[in-house]
mmCIF file of C-alpha atoms in Angstrom:
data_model
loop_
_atom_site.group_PDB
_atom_site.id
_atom_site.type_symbol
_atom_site.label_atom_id
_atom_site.label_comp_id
_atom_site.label_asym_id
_atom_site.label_seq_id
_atom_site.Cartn_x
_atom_site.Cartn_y
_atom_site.Cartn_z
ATOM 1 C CA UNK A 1 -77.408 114.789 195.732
ATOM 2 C CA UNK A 2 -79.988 115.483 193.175
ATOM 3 C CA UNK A 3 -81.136 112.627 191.262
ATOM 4 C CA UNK A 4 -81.729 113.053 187.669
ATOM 5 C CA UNK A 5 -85.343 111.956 186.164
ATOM 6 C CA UNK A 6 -86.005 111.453 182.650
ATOM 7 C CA UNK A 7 -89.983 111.992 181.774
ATOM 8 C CA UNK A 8 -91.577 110.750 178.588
ATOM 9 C CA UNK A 9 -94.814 111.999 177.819
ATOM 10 C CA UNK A 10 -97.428 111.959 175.715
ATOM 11 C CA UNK A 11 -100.665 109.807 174.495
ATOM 12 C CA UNK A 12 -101.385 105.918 174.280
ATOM 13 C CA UNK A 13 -100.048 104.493 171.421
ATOM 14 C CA UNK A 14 -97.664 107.481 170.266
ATOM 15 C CA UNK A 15 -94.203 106.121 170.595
ATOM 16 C CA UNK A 16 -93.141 106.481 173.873
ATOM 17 C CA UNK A 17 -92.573 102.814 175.026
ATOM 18 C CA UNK A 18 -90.418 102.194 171.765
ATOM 19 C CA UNK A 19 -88.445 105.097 172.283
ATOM 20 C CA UNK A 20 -87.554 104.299 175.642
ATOM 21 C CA UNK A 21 -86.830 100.860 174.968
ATOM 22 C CA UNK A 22 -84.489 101.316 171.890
ATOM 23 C CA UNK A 23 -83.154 104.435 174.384
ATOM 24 C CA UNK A 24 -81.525 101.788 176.834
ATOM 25 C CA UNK A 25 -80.554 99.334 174.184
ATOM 26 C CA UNK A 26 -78.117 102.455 173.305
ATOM 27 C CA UNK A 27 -74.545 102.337 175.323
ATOM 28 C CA UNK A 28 -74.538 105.592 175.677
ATOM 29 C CA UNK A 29 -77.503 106.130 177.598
ATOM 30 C CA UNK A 30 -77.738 103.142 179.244
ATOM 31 C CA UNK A 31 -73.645 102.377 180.587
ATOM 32 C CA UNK A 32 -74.548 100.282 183.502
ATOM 33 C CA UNK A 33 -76.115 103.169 185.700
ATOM 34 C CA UNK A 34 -78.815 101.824 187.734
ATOM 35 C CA UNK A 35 -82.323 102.917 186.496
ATOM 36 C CA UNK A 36 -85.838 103.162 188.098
ATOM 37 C CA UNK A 37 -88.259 103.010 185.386
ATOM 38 C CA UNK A 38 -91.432 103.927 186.202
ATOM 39 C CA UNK A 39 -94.560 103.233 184.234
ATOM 40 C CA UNK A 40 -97.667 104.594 184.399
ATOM 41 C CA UNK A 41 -99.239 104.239 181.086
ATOM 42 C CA UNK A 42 -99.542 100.108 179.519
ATOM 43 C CA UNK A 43 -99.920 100.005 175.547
ATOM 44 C CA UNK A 44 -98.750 97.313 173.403
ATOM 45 C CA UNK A 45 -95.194 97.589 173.288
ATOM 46 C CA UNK A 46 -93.559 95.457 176.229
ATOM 47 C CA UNK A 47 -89.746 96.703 177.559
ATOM 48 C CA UNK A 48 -87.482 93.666 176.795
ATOM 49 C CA UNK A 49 -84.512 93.734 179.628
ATOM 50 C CA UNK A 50 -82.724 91.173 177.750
ATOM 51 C CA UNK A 51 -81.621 93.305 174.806
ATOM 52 C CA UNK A 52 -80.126 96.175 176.952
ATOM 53 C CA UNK A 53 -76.297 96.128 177.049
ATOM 54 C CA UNK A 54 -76.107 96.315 181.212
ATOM 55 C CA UNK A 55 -79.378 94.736 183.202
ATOM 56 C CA UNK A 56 -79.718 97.109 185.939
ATOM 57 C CA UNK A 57 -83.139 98.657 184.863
ATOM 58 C CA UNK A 58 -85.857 98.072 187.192
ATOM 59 C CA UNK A 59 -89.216 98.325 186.061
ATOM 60 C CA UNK A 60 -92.210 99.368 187.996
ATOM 61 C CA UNK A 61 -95.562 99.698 186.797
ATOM 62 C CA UNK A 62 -97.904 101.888 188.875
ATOM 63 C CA UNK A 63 -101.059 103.450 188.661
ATOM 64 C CA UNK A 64 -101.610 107.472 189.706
ATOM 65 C CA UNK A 65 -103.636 106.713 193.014
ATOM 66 C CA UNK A 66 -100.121 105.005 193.853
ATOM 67 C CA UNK A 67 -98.271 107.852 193.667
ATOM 68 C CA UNK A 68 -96.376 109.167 196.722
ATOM 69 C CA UNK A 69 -93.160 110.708 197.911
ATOM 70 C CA UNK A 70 -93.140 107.767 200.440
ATOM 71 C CA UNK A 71 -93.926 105.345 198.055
ATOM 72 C CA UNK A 72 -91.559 106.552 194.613
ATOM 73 C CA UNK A 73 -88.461 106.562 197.760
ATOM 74 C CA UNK A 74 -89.468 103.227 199.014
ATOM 75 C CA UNK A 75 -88.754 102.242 195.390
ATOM 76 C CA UNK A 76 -85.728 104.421 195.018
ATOM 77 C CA UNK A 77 -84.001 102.735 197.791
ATOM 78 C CA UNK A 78 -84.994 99.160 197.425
ATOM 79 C CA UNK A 79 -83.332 98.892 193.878
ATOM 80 C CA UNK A 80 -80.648 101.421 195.089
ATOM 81 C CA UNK A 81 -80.987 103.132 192.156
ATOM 82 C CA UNK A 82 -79.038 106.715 190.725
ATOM 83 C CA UNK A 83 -81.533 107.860 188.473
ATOM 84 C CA UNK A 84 -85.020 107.781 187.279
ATOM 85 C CA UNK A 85 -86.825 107.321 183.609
ATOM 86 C CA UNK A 86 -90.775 107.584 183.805
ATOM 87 C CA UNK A 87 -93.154 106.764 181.248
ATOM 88 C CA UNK A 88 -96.482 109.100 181.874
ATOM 89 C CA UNK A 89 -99.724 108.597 181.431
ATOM 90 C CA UNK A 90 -101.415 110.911 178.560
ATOM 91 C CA UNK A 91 -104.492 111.488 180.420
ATOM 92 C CA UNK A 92 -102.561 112.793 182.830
ATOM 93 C CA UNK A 93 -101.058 115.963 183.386
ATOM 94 C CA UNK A 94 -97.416 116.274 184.117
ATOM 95 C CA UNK A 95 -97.882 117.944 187.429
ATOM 96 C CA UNK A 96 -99.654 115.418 188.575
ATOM 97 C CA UNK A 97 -96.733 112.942 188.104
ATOM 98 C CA UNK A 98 -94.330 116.294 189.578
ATOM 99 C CA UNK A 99 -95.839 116.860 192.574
ATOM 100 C CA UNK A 100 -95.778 113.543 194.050
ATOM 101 C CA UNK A 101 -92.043 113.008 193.097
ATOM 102 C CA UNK A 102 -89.346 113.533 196.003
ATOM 103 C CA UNK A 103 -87.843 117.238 195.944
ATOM 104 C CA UNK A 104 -84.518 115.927 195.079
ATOM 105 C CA UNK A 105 -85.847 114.240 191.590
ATOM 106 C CA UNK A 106 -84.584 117.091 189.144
ATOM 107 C CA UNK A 107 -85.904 116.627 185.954
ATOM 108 C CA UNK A 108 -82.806 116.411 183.535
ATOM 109 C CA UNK A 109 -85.141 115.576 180.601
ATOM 110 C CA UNK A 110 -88.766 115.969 179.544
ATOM 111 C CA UNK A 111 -89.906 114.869 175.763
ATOM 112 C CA UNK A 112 -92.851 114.676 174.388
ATOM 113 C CA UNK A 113 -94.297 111.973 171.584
ATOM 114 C CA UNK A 114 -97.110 112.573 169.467
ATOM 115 C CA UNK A 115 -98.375 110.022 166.629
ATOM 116 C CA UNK A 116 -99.223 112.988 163.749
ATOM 117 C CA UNK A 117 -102.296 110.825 162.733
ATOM 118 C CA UNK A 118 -103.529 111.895 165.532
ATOM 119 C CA UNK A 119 -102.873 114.918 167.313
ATOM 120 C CA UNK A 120 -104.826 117.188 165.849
ATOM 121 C CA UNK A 121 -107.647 115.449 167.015
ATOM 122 C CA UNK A 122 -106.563 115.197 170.200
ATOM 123 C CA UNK A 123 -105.734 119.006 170.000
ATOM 124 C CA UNK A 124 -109.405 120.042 169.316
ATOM 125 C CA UNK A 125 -110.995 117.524 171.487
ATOM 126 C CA UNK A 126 -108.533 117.688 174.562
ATOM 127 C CA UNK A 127 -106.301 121.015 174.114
ATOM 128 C CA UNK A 128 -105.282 121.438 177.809
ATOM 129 C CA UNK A 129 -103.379 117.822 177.959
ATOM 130 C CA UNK A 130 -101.911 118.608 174.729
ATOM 131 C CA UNK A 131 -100.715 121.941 176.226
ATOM 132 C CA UNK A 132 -99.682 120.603 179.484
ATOM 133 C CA UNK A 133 -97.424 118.288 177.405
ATOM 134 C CA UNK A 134 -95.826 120.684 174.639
ATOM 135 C CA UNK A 135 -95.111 122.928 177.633
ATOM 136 C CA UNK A 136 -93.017 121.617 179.676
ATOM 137 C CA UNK A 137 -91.310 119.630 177.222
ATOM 138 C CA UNK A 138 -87.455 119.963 175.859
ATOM 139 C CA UNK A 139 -88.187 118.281 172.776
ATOM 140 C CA UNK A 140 -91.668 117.117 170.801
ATOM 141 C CA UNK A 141 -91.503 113.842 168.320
ATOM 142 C CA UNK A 142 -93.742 113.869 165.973
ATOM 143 C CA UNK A 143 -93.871 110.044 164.252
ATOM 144 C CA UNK A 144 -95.613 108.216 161.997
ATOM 145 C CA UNK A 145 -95.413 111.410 159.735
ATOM 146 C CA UNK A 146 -96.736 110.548 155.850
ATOM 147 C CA UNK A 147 -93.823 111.238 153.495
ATOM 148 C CA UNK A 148 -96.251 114.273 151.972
ATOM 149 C CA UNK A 149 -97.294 116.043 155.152
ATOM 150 C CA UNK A 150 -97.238 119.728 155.628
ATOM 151 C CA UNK A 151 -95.016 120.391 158.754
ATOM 152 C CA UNK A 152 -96.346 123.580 158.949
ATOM 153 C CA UNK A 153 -99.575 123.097 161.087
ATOM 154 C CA UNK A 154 -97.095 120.769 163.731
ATOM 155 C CA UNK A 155 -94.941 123.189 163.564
ATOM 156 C CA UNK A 156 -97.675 126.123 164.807
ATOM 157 C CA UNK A 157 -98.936 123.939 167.281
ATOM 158 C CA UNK A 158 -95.871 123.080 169.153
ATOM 159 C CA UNK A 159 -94.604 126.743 169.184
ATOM 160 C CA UNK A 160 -97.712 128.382 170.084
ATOM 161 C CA UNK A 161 -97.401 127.106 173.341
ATOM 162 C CA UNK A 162 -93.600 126.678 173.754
ATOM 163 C CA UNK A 163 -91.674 129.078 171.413
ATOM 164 C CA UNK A 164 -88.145 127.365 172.643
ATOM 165 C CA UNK A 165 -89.506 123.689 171.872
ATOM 166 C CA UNK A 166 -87.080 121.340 169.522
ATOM 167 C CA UNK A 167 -88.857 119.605 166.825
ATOM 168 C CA UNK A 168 -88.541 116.415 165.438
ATOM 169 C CA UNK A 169 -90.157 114.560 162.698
ATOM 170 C CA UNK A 170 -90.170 110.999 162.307
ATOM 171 C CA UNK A 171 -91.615 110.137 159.232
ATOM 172 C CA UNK A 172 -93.146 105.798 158.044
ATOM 173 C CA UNK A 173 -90.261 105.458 155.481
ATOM 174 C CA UNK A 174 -87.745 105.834 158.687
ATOM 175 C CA UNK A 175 -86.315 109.100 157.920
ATOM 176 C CA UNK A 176 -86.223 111.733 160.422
ATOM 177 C CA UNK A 177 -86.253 115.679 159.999
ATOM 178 C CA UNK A 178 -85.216 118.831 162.344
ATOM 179 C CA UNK A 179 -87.804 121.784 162.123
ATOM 180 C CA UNK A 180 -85.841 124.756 161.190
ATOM 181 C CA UNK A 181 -88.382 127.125 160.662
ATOM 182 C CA UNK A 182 -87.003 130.325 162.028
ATOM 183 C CA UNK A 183 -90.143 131.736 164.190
ATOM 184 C CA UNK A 184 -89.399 136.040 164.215
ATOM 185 C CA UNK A 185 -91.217 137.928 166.602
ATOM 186 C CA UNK A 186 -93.779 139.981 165.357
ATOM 187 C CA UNK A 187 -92.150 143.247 166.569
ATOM 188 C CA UNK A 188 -88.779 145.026 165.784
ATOM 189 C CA UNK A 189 -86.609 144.350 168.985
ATOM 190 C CA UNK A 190 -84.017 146.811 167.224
ATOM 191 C CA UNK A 191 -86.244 149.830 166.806
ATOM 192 C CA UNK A 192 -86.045 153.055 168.893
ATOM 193 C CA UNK A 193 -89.368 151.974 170.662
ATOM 194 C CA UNK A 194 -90.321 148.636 170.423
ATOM 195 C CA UNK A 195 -94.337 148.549 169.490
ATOM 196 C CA UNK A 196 -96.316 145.628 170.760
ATOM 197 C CA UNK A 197 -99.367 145.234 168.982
ATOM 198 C CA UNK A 198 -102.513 144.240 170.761
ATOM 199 C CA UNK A 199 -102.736 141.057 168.992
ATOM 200 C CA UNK A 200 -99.233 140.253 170.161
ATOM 201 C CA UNK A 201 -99.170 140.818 174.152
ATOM 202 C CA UNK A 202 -99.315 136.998 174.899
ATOM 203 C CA UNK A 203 -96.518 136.254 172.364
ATOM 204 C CA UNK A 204 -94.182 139.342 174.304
ATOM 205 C CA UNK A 205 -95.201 139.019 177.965
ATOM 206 C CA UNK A 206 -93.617 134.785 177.397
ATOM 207 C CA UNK A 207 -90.653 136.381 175.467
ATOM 208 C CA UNK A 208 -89.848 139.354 177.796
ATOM 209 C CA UNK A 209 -89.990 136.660 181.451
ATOM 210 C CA UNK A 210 -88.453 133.797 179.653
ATOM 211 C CA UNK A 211 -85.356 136.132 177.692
ATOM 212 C CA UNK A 212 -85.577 139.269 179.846
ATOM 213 C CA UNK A 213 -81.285 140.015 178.820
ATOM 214 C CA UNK A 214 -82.736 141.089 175.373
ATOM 215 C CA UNK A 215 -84.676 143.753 176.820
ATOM 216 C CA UNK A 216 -82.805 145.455 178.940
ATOM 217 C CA UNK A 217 -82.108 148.529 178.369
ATOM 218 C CA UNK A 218 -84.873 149.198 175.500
ATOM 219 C CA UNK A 219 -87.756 151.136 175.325
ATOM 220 C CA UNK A 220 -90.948 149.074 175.121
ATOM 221 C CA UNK A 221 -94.369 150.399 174.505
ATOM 222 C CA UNK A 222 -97.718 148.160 174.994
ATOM 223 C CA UNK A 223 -101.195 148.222 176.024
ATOM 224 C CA UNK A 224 -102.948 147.155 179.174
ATOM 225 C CA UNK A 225 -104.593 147.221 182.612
ATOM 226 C CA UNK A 226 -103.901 148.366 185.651
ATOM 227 C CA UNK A 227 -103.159 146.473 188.308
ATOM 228 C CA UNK A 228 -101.530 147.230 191.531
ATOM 229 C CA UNK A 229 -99.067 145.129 193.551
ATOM 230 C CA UNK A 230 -99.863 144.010 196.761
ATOM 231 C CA UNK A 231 -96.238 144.860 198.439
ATOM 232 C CA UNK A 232 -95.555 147.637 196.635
ATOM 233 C CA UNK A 233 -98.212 150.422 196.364
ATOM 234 C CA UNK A 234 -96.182 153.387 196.403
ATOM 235 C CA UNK A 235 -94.651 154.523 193.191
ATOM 236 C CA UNK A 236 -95.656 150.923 191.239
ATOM 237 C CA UNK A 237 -98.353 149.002 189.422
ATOM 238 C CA UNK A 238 -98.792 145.938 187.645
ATOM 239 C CA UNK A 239 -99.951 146.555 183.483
ATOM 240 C CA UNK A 240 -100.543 143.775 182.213
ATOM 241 C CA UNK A 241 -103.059 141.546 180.062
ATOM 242 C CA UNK A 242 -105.475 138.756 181.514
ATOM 243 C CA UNK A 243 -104.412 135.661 178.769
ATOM 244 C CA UNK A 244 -105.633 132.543 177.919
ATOM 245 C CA UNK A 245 -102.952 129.767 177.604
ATOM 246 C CA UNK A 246 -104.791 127.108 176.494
ATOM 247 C CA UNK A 247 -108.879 127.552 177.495
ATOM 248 C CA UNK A 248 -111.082 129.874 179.556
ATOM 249 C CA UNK A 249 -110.138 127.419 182.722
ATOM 250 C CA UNK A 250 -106.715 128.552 182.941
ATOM 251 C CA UNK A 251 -107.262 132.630 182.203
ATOM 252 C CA UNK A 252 -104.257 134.350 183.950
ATOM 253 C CA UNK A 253 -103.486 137.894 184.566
ATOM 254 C CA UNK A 254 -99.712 138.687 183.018
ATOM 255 C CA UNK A 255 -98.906 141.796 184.403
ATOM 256 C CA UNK A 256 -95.083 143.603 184.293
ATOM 257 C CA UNK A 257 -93.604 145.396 187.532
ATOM 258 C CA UNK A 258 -93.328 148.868 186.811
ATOM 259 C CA UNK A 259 -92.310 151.848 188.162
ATOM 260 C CA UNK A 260 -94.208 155.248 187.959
ATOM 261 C CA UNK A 261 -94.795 158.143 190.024
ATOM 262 C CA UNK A 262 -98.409 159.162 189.393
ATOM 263 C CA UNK A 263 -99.584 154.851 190.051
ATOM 264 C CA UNK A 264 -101.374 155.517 193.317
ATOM 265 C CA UNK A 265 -103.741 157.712 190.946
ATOM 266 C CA UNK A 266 -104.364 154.899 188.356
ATOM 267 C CA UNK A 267 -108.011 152.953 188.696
ATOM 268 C CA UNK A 268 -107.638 149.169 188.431
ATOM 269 C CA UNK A 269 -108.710 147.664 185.691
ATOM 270 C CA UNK A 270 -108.791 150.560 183.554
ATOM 271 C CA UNK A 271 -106.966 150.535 180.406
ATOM 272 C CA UNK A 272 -103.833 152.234 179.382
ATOM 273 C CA UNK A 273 -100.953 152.956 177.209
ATOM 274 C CA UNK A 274 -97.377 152.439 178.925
ATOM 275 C CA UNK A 275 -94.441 153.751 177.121
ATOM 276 C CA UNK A 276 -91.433 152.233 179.419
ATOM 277 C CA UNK A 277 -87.476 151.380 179.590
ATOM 278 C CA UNK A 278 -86.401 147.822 180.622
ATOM 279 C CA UNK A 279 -84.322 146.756 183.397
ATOM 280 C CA UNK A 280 -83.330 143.124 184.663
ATOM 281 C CA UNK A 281 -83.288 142.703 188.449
ATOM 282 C CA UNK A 282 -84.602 140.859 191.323
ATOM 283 C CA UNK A 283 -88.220 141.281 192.405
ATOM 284 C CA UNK A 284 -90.867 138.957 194.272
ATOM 285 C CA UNK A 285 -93.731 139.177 191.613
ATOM 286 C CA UNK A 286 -90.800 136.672 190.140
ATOM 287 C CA UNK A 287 -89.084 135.017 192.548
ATOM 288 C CA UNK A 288 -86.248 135.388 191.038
ATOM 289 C CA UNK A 289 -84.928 138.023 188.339
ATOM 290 C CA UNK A 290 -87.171 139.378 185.938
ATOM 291 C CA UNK A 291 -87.912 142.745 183.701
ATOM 292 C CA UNK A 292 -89.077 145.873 185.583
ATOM 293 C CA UNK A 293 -90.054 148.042 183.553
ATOM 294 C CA UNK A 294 -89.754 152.215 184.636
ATOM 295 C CA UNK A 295 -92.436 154.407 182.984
ATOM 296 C CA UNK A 296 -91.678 157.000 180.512
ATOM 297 C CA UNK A 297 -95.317 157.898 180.212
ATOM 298 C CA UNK A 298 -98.805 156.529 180.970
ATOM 299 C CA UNK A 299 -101.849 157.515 178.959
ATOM 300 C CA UNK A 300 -105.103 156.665 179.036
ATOM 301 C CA UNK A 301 -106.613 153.912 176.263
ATOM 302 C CA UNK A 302 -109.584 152.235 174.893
ATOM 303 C CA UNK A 303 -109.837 148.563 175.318
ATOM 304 C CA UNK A 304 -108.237 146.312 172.422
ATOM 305 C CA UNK A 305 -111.169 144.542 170.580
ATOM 306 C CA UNK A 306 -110.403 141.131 172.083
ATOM 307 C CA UNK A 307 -109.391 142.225 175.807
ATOM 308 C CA UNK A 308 -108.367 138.654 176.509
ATOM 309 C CA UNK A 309 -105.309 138.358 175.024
ATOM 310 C CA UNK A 310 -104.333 134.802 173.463
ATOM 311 C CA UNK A 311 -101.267 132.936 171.785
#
């Protein structure tokens, strides 16, 4: 039976002890299940059992060389517990929590903290921890926010890198604020051909493999290279963009299936435009379900003036 694992992440200092605390003080998070909590970051807030409304929280503070399956099930077990709330370390990165956790912890809940004072900073200095974060989180709390702030620059930063993200502010008087900003795409999913500028292939090649269902059945047309799949060489390539998510270290091809009589006579790497319809189906590049596009027409292109496309 999977057992459900609630991850707080985020840097020293930026809320997440106090959040989980006040989180299990609440009766309806906290109705006498029995919880693991892990912690792998210390700050100055201290968890205080005694105000929780049932005592069955069991805290264990480890460090990351620590980390096993063995070890996290040895835990598990010994305070025969039924579900799992981890406070992470913000010099860490999530995987690194994820892939020593037993395959049967399913994460039922990942949020993200972040003091505004100073994330920004952190954003400049150390922008693949920040990324790590905002990406696989459900949720990102922004607190401490002065009463005058501009939302809009927290607001850009969390959905650069995670356009489905919920936003929270939590501002010193107490008060706390929804982001509502409405975030349109920068092309016209309603017109006869959809046109994805060059500046924008990042942006659609997240949009099209996270919400494929919106696709299907339109006509798309975008720039890229070819690349050809290694299982299917007949009739298929791969165009596609190499993007940067977050810094050169983590440059990534993002190619689309696609079908297309003439591919075996395509050069890799060479640049072209694809005009193409959209279909939803299974194929390995995905594991899983995922567009595939079928090629109205391939033509021959210049390279955009940034060939490394970004968010």
């Amino acid at each position: 039976m999977p057992v459900p694992m609630y991850v707080f992440t985020g840097f020293l200092e930026s809320g997440k002890t106090k959040f989980i605390q006040e989180t299990l003080e609440d009766e309806r998070f906290n109705a006498g299940e029995r919880t693991l909590l892990l912690v792998l970051e210390e700050g100055e807030e201290e968890y205080d059992i005694s105000t929780y409304p049932h005592k069955d929280v069991f805290i264990e503070k480890l460090d990351y060389e620590d980390l096993s399956v063995e070890k996290l099930q040895t835990l598990f077990k010994k305070h025969r517990a039924e579900r799992v709330v981890a406070e992470l370390n913000g010099m860490h990165t999530a995987s690194d929590f994820y892939l020593k956790t037993p395959d049967d912890w399913m994460i039922a809940q990942e949020v993200m903290f972040a003091d505004a004072n100073t994330i920004m900073s952190y954003n400049a200095n150390m922008r693949q921890l920040v990324y790590d974060k905002l990406a696989g989180a459900e949720m990102v709390v922004f607190n401490r926010m002065p009463l005058s702030a501009d939302i809009m620059p927290y607001h850009e930063l969390a959905r650069s890198v995670n356009r489905k993200i919920d936003i929270l502010y939590d501002y010193v008087d107490g008060h706390t604020q929804f982001d509502e900003i409405e975030d349109p795409l920068p092309f016209d999913l309603e017109a006869p051909i959809v046109e994805i500028g060059d500046e924008d292939y990042a942006l659609f090649y997240r949009d099209i493999t996270e919400e494929s269902k919106k696709y299907e059945g339109k006509t798309i047309r975008f720039k890229g290279q070819v690349a050809k799949l290694r299982r299917e060489k007949d009739g298929m390539f791969a165009p596609g963009r190499f993007v940067m998510t977050c810094c050169e270290a983590d440059i990534t091809f993002m190619g689309l299936p696609c079908k297309f009589v003439g591919a075996n006579g395509l050069r890799p790497r060479s640049w072209v435009t694809v005009t193409a319809t959209v279909e939803v189906k299974h194929h390995s590049l995905y594991k899983g379900v995922g567009p595939i596009l079928t090629a109205v027409s391939v033509e021959g292109a210049e390279a955009p003036a940034q060939e490394v496309a970004t968010f």
